[in-house]
Short mmCIF file of C-alpha atoms in Angstrom, two decimals:
data_model
loop_
_atom_site.label_atom_id
_atom_site.label_comp_id
_atom_site.label_asym_id
_atom_site.label_seq_id
_atom_site.Cartn_x
_atom_site.Cartn_y
_atom_site.Cartn_z
CA MET O 297 0.00 0.00 0.00
CA ASN O 298 1.72 3.16 -1.12
CA PRO O 299 0.55 6.72 -0.45
CA THR O 300 -0.18 7.40 -4.15
CA PHE O 301 -3.83 6.41 -3.66
CA PHE O 302 -4.18 9.03 -0.93
CA ALA O 303 -2.61 11.65 -3.21
CA TRP O 304 -5.18 10.82 -5.92
CA GLY O 305 -8.03 11.01 -3.44
CA ALA O 306 -6.81 14.40 -2.24
CA THR O 307 -6.56 15.56 -5.87
CA ILE O 308 -10.17 14.61 -6.64
CA ILE O 309 -11.40 16.28 -3.45
CA ALA O 310 -9.44 19.42 -4.35
CA LEU O 311 -11.12 19.42 -7.77
CA CYS O 312 -14.53 19.11 -6.03
CA ALA O 313 -13.68 22.13 -3.89
CA LEU O 314 -12.64 24.04 -7.01
CA VAL O 315 -15.96 23.21 -8.71
CA MET O 316 -17.84 24.32 -5.60
CA THR O 317 -16.20 27.73 -5.98
CA GLY O 318 -18.52 28.12 -8.98
CA ARG O 319 -21.54 28.06 -6.67
CA LEU O 320 -19.70 30.39 -4.30
CA ILE O 321 -19.43 32.96 -7.09
CA ALA O 322 -22.74 32.36 -8.87
CA GLY O 323 -25.08 31.58 -5.96
CA PRO O 324 -28.22 33.69 -6.38
CA THR O 325 -28.64 34.45 -2.66
CA VAL O 326 -26.27 34.95 0.26
CA PRO O 327 -27.23 31.66 2.02
CA ASP O 328 -26.31 29.76 -1.16
CA ARG O 329 -22.82 31.18 -0.95
CA VAL O 330 -22.54 30.29 2.72
CA VAL O 331 -23.58 26.71 1.97
CA ALA O 332 -20.87 26.49 -0.67
CA LEU O 333 -18.28 27.97 1.71
CA ASP O 334 -19.23 25.50 4.46
CA SER O 335 -18.89 22.52 2.12
CA ILE O 336 -15.55 23.79 0.84
CA ASN O 337 -14.32 23.96 4.44
CA THR O 338 -15.39 20.36 5.07
CA LEU O 339 -13.62 19.24 1.90
CA VAL O 340 -10.43 21.09 2.90
CA VAL O 341 -10.45 19.27 6.25
CA ALA O 342 -10.84 15.91 4.49
CA MET O 343 -8.05 16.85 2.08
CA MET O 344 -5.65 17.80 4.89
CA VAL O 345 -6.27 14.49 6.65
CA LEU O 346 -5.43 12.64 3.42
CA LEU O 347 -2.33 14.76 2.78
CA SER O 348 -1.01 13.92 6.25
CA ILE O 349 -0.31 10.44 4.87
CA VAL O 350 1.23 11.74 1.65
CA TYR O 351 3.62 14.11 3.45
CA ASP O 352 4.01 11.72 6.40
CA SER O 353 3.37 14.31 9.11
CA VAL O 354 0.93 14.17 12.06
CA VAL O 355 0.98 17.98 12.38
CA MET O 356 -1.22 18.22 9.28
CA VAL O 357 -4.07 16.53 11.18
CA ASP O 358 -3.71 19.01 14.04
CA VAL O 359 -3.96 21.83 11.52
CA ALA O 360 -7.10 20.16 10.11
CA ILE O 361 -8.73 20.02 13.58
CA VAL O 362 -8.00 23.70 14.21
CA TYR O 363 -9.27 24.54 10.71
CA ALA O 364 -12.52 22.69 11.39
CA GLY O 365 -13.04 24.63 14.61
CA LEU O 366 -12.29 27.99 13.01
CA SER O 367 -14.52 27.31 10.00
CA PHE O 368 -17.34 26.39 12.40
CA VAL O 369 -16.93 29.69 14.23
CA GLY O 370 -16.89 31.52 10.89
CA THR O 371 -20.07 29.80 9.70
CA MET O 372 -21.86 30.57 12.96
CA PHE O 373 -20.78 34.19 12.74
CA ILE O 374 -22.00 34.61 9.16
CA ALA O 375 -25.30 32.92 10.09
CA ARG O 376 -25.75 35.30 13.02
CA PHE O 377 -24.93 38.19 10.69
CA MET O 378 -27.62 37.07 8.21
CA GLU O 379 -30.17 36.93 11.03
CA GLY O 380 -29.32 40.53 11.76
CA GLY O 381 -27.89 39.97 15.23
CA VAL O 382 -24.45 41.53 14.76
CA MET Z 245 -16.79 18.82 35.77
CA VAL Z 246 -17.61 17.18 32.47
CA ILE Z 247 -16.14 20.12 30.57
CA PHE Z 248 -12.99 20.01 32.72
CA LEU Z 249 -12.40 16.29 32.18
CA LEU Z 250 -13.23 16.41 28.47
CA SER Z 251 -10.85 19.28 27.80
CA VAL Z 252 -8.04 17.70 29.83
CA VAL Z 253 -8.41 14.38 27.99
CA THR Z 254 -8.62 16.09 24.59
CA TYR Z 255 -5.53 18.19 25.30
CA LEU Z 256 -3.54 15.19 26.43
CA LEU Z 257 -4.62 13.18 23.36
CA LEU Z 258 -3.55 16.04 21.09
CA ALA Z 259 -0.24 16.59 22.90
CA TRP Z 260 0.64 12.90 23.00
CA SER Z 261 2.83 11.87 20.09
CA GLY Z 262 3.45 8.20 20.57
CA GLY Z 263 5.94 8.25 23.45
CA GLY Z 264 5.55 9.21 27.10
CA ILE Z 265 3.87 12.36 28.38
CA ASP Z 266 5.84 15.21 29.94
CA PRO Z 267 4.51 16.17 33.43
CA ALA Z 268 4.52 19.80 32.27
CA GLU Z 269 1.93 18.88 29.64
CA ILE Z 270 -0.36 17.46 32.32
CA ALA Z 271 0.00 20.67 34.34
CA ILE Z 272 -0.88 22.80 31.27
CA ALA Z 273 -3.86 20.52 30.56
CA VAL Z 274 -5.21 20.90 34.10
CA VAL Z 275 -4.79 24.69 34.06
CA LEU Z 276 -6.49 25.04 30.65
CA GLY Z 277 -9.31 22.69 31.67
CA GLY Z 278 -9.86 24.71 34.84
CA ILE Z 279 -10.02 27.97 32.88
CA LEU Z 280 -12.51 26.47 30.41
CA ALA Z 281 -14.72 24.99 33.15
CA ILE Z 282 -14.81 28.25 35.12
CA GLY Z 283 -15.52 30.20 31.94
CA ALA Z 284 -18.41 27.91 31.01
CA ARG Z 285 -19.81 28.24 34.51
CA SER Z 286 -19.67 32.04 34.58
CA TRP Z 287 -21.22 32.15 31.10
CA ASN Z 288 -24.08 29.86 32.07
CA PRO Z 289 -24.62 30.06 35.86
CA GLU Z 290 -27.23 27.29 35.84
CA ARG Z 291 -24.52 24.69 35.38
CA SER Z 292 -23.66 22.94 38.61
CA TRP Z 293 -20.46 21.22 39.73
CA THR Z 294 -21.91 17.74 39.72
CA LEU Z 295 -20.70 14.43 38.44
CA ALA Z 296 -24.05 13.67 36.81
CA GLY Z 297 -22.58 14.02 33.33
CA LEU Z 298 -20.15 11.20 34.06
CA ASN Z 299 -22.84 8.57 34.58
CA PRO Z 300 -21.29 5.56 32.80
CA VAL Z 301 -24.67 4.13 31.78
CA ARG Z 302 -25.30 7.25 29.71
CA TRP Z 303 -21.89 7.19 28.09
CA VAL Z 304 -22.23 3.52 27.19
CA SER Z 305 -25.71 4.07 25.77
CA PHE Z 306 -24.35 7.07 23.85
CA LEU Z 307 -21.67 4.89 22.26
CA VAL Z 308 -24.22 2.16 21.50
CA TYR Z 309 -26.42 4.81 19.88
CA LEU Z 310 -23.50 6.27 17.92
CA PHE Z 311 -22.38 2.99 16.41
CA GLY Z 312 -25.80 1.35 16.16
CA PRO Z 313 -28.89 3.20 14.95
CA PHE Z 314 -27.08 6.46 14.16
CA LEU Z 315 -24.49 4.91 11.86
CA TRP Z 316 -27.14 2.81 10.13
CA GLY Z 317 -29.35 5.86 9.72
CA MET Z 318 -26.46 7.78 8.21
CA VAL Z 319 -25.73 5.05 5.67
CA LYS Z 320 -29.42 4.98 4.68
CA ALA Z 321 -29.50 8.78 4.52
CA ASN Z 322 -26.58 8.95 2.13
CA LEU Z 323 -27.91 6.28 -0.20
CA ASP Z 324 -31.27 8.10 -0.15
CA VAL Z 325 -29.71 11.48 -0.94
CA ALA Z 326 -27.54 9.90 -3.64
CA MET Z 327 -30.70 8.53 -5.28
CA ARG Z 328 -32.36 11.94 -5.12
CA VAL Z 329 -29.28 13.66 -6.53
CA ILE Z 330 -29.32 11.32 -9.51
CA THR Z 331 -33.07 11.15 -10.16
CA GLY Z 332 -33.95 14.67 -9.00
CA GLU Z 333 -37.19 13.48 -7.39
CA ILE Z 334 -38.00 15.92 -4.57
CA ARG Z 335 -41.11 17.23 -2.80
CA PRO Z 336 -39.75 19.56 -0.10
CA GLY Z 337 -41.56 21.21 2.77
CA ILE Z 338 -41.17 22.30 6.39
CA VAL Z 339 -43.13 20.27 8.94
CA ARG Z 340 -43.62 20.78 12.64
CA ILE Z 341 -43.03 18.22 15.39
CA ASP Z 342 -43.54 18.36 19.16
CA SER Z 343 -40.59 16.38 20.48
CA GLY Z 344 -41.38 16.54 24.19
CA LEU Z 345 -37.68 17.08 25.01
CA LYS Z 346 -36.87 19.72 27.62
CA LYS Z 347 -33.10 19.68 28.14
CA SER Z 348 -30.92 21.56 25.71
CA LEU Z 349 -28.36 18.76 25.45
CA ALA Z 350 -31.02 16.28 24.36
CA SER Z 351 -32.40 18.78 21.86
CA THR Z 352 -28.95 19.42 20.41
CA MET Z 353 -28.31 15.72 20.03
CA LEU Z 354 -31.66 15.11 18.39
CA ALA Z 355 -31.25 18.10 16.05
CA ASN Z 356 -27.80 16.94 14.93
CA SER Z 357 -29.04 13.38 14.45
CA ILE Z 358 -31.99 14.64 12.42
CA THR Z 359 -29.71 16.66 10.19
CA LEU Z 360 -27.47 13.71 9.41
CA THR Z 361 -30.21 11.13 8.81
CA PRO Z 362 -32.61 10.36 5.95
CA GLY Z 363 -34.19 13.28 4.17
CA THR Z 364 -34.54 15.64 7.12
CA LEU Z 365 -32.86 18.89 8.21
CA THR Z 366 -33.64 20.86 11.36
CA VAL Z 367 -34.47 24.46 10.48
CA ASP Z 368 -35.58 25.94 13.80
CA VAL Z 369 -36.14 24.84 17.38
CA ASP Z 370 -38.72 26.69 19.44
CA ASP Z 371 -37.87 26.19 23.12
CA GLY Z 372 -40.64 28.37 24.48
CA PRO Z 373 -43.48 26.07 25.52
CA LYS Z 374 -43.50 24.17 28.81
CA GLU Z 375 -44.40 20.75 27.41
CA GLY Z 376 -41.22 20.44 25.35
CA ASN Z 377 -39.30 21.87 22.41
CA ILE Z 378 -40.93 22.19 19.00
CA PHE Z 379 -38.80 21.21 16.02
CA TYR Z 380 -39.32 22.67 12.56
CA ILE Z 381 -37.90 20.15 10.13
CA HIS Z 382 -37.24 20.56 6.43
CA TRP Z 383 -38.24 17.29 4.82
CA ILE Z 384 -37.01 16.59 1.34
CA TYR Z 385 -39.91 14.31 0.39
CA VAL Z 386 -43.07 15.17 2.33
CA ARG Z 387 -45.31 12.12 2.67
CA ASP Z 388 -47.63 13.58 5.30
CA GLU Z 389 -48.20 17.24 6.15
CA ASN Z 390 -48.86 16.57 9.85
CA PRO Z 391 -46.50 13.68 10.61
CA ALA Z 392 -45.96 11.85 13.89
CA GLU Z 393 -42.51 11.60 15.48
CA GLU Z 394 -41.81 8.09 14.22
CA ASP Z 395 -42.59 8.94 10.60
CA VAL Z 396 -39.82 11.51 10.43
CA TYR Z 397 -36.93 10.26 12.52
CA GLY Z 398 -37.86 6.80 13.76
CA SER Z 399 -36.46 5.86 17.16
CA PHE Z 400 -34.06 8.80 17.61
CA GLY Z 401 -36.41 10.61 19.99
CA LYS Z 402 -36.41 7.63 22.34
CA TRP Z 403 -32.62 7.41 22.18
CA ALA Z 404 -32.16 11.11 22.88
CA ARG Z 405 -34.43 10.78 25.92
CA ARG Z 406 -32.53 7.73 27.14
CA VAL Z 407 -29.06 9.20 26.68
CA ALA Z 408 -29.37 12.86 27.57
CA GLU Z 409 -32.45 13.52 29.66
CA MET F 41 -6.35 -4.72 4.30
CA THR F 42 -5.16 -2.82 1.23
CA ILE F 43 -8.42 -3.63 -0.58
CA LEU F 44 -10.38 -2.34 2.42
CA ILE F 45 -8.39 0.93 2.45
CA VAL F 46 -8.96 1.47 -1.27
CA PHE F 47 -12.67 0.67 -0.82
CA PHE F 48 -12.98 3.27 1.96
CA LEU F 49 -11.16 5.86 -0.16
CA VAL F 50 -13.33 5.21 -3.22
CA VAL F 51 -16.58 5.38 -1.20
CA GLY F 52 -15.49 8.60 0.50
CA VAL F 53 -14.41 10.33 -2.70
CA THR F 54 -17.61 9.20 -4.45
CA PHE F 55 -19.80 10.73 -1.76
CA ASN F 56 -17.81 13.96 -1.85
CA LEU F 57 -18.39 14.08 -5.62
CA LEU F 58 -22.11 13.46 -5.08
CA GLY F 59 -22.18 16.34 -2.60
CA THR F 60 -20.63 18.58 -5.26
CA ILE F 61 -23.23 17.51 -7.81
CA ALA F 62 -26.00 18.09 -5.25
CA LEU F 63 -24.81 21.66 -4.75
CA PHE F 64 -25.41 22.36 -8.44
CA ARG F 65 -28.47 20.24 -9.09
CA PHE F 66 -30.91 21.12 -6.33
CA PRO F 67 -33.13 24.18 -6.69
CA ASP F 68 -32.95 26.07 -3.37
CA VAL F 69 -30.89 26.62 -0.23
CA PHE F 70 -32.51 23.99 1.97
CA THR F 71 -32.28 21.10 -0.46
CA ARG F 72 -28.69 22.08 -1.23
CA LEU F 73 -27.92 21.97 2.47
CA HIS F 74 -29.41 18.45 2.57
CA GLY F 75 -27.12 17.23 -0.16
CA THR F 76 -23.90 18.92 0.85
CA THR F 77 -24.08 18.40 4.62
CA LYS F 78 -24.89 14.71 4.46
CA CYS F 79 -22.68 13.76 1.55
CA THR F 80 -19.57 15.71 2.51
CA THR F 81 -19.73 14.67 6.18
CA PHE F 82 -20.18 11.03 5.26
CA GLY F 83 -17.50 11.17 2.57
CA SER F 84 -15.00 12.87 4.88
CA ILE F 85 -15.65 10.25 7.56
CA PHE F 86 -14.89 7.51 5.05
CA THR F 87 -11.67 9.08 3.71
CA SER F 88 -10.51 9.69 7.29
CA GLY F 89 -11.42 6.08 8.09
CA ALA F 90 -9.10 5.05 5.27
CA VAL F 91 -6.32 7.07 6.91
CA ILE F 92 -6.99 5.37 10.27
CA LEU F 93 -6.83 1.93 8.62
CA PHE F 94 -3.57 2.90 6.90
CA ALA F 95 -2.11 3.99 10.24
CA ILE F 96 -3.16 0.69 11.87
CA GLN F 97 -1.58 -1.25 9.01
CA LYS F 98 1.66 0.72 9.35
CA LEU F 99 1.56 0.16 13.10
CA ILE F 100 1.34 -3.60 12.63
CA VAL F 101 4.21 -3.56 10.11
CA THR F 102 6.62 -1.13 11.79
CA GLY F 103 5.44 -0.90 15.41
CA GLU F 104 6.20 2.82 15.72
CA GLY F 105 4.24 4.80 18.31
CA ARG F 106 3.60 7.80 16.08
CA PHE F 107 1.11 5.88 13.98
CA VAL F 108 -1.03 5.41 17.09
CA ALA F 109 -0.87 9.19 17.54
CA LEU F 110 -1.89 9.65 13.89
CA ALA F 111 -4.93 7.37 14.30
CA VAL F 112 -5.99 9.11 17.53
CA HIS F 113 -5.68 12.58 15.98
CA VAL F 114 -7.69 11.56 12.93
CA ALA F 115 -10.40 10.14 15.21
CA LEU F 116 -10.51 13.49 17.03
CA ALA F 117 -10.83 15.27 13.66
CA ILE F 118 -13.77 13.00 12.76
CA PHE F 119 -15.49 13.87 16.04
CA ALA F 120 -14.92 17.58 15.44
CA LEU F 121 -16.50 17.28 11.98
CA LEU F 122 -19.39 15.19 13.29
CA ILE F 123 -20.29 17.78 15.91
CA THR F 124 -19.64 21.03 14.03
CA ASN F 125 -21.03 20.20 10.58
CA PRO F 126 -24.72 19.57 11.37
CA THR F 127 -24.72 22.47 13.85
CA GLY F 128 -23.39 24.79 11.15
CA ALA F 129 -26.00 23.53 8.69
CA HIS F 130 -28.72 24.14 11.27
CA ALA F 131 -27.48 27.71 11.82
CA ILE F 132 -27.39 28.41 8.07
CA ALA F 133 -30.91 27.02 7.55
CA ARG F 134 -32.34 29.08 10.40
CA ALA F 135 -30.57 32.25 9.29
CA ALA F 136 -31.70 31.72 5.68
CA HIS F 137 -35.32 31.28 6.74
CA LYS F 138 -35.20 34.31 9.03
CA SER F 139 -33.57 36.51 6.39
CA GLY F 140 -36.49 35.80 4.07
CA VAL F 141 -35.18 33.09 1.73
CA LEU F 142 -38.16 30.74 1.61
CA PRO F 143 -38.00 27.20 0.20
CA LYS F 144 -38.99 26.99 -3.46
CA LEU F 145 -41.46 24.30 -4.57
CA ALA F 146 -42.42 23.67 -0.93
CA VAL F 147 -45.73 21.88 -0.45
CA VAL F 148 -46.03 23.00 3.17
CA ASP F 149 -44.19 25.54 5.34
CA ARG F 150 -45.33 25.32 8.96
CA LEU F 151 -42.55 27.60 10.23
CA ALA F 152 -43.68 30.55 8.12
CA GLU F 153 -47.32 29.90 9.14
CA ASP F 154 -46.44 29.83 12.84
CA GLU F 155 -44.33 32.97 12.57
CA LYS F 156 -47.22 34.77 10.88
CA LYS F 157 -49.55 33.64 13.69
CA LYS F 158 -47.15 34.98 16.34
CA ASP F 159 -46.86 38.34 14.57
CA GLY F 160 -50.66 38.54 14.40
CA VAL F 161 -50.95 38.00 18.17
CA SER F 162 -48.30 40.54 19.08
CA ALA F 163 -49.54 43.18 16.64
#
């Protein structure tokens, strides 16, 4: 089992995130864009976990955990902003 | 107490890199856990310093729930959504359900479970009334405009009551 | 073991792709949230599961402690995703409904009805 498979998986997920950017730009309403941003964040976390095998470093997973937490805070903040609370 | 223990354990798991653990790390973990627990308490004064959250029966039933009905529901949900993505057959709508849950932890658990399981997405939770929280659920294929609990999310309500209330 | 890892990877990547397609195919915010939240969470869990299996395999072969650390960290990442993702989706759905983006094609919308009723009582 060599890490090439993980590199390919990360590549496909990166392409998915790139395609989602289309919805981020084109989305007719603001919530559509936030949905796209949230999914891109999830995909980036999945990609980082896969790349930790490719680059053979555990630190990458720690970065992914922190990224997940920060993206959650960002999503909550944008949601609160859309409700008109900020 | 639950927050303290959870943060200490999480910190130690993150700091541990395969070998032994430095005593300094344990000291940092305890200090950080204390800060977090005190902060949570001053933010929400209704929390009490009890050990009720550590009841092992609840934790075991939570794990059983996580790897039993929840995982199975998630697999079904994804196959269902995959079918709908391919065929494009949808009939969306927002329905209303009286869950009868009172505690916020149980409501959170049920709302998250609903979001990850077949065809349903929690839109709003109204925690005003005395007899329990009201869930507004976006259903991707409405079969019944005034559904009962079991029609929408099966046995999850019972599990949430057993684990968290 | 290798076959199992490749199977997990393929399932995870497939569901992530389906989530991407769902984002473009469904007509409004709520149905898009259905597709993306479920599919990307499930797909990410499966790809991370492949990483955990790879770490266990390496641990059996080499016996180094850092692969245990890798598996534990990935499990923590899965838990973080599992808790934060549906909560974020819930917040987006609620904010979208409150900011006036109503579901298209909806056969029934009890939330809007109840909000109207409340406004009628207070006004």
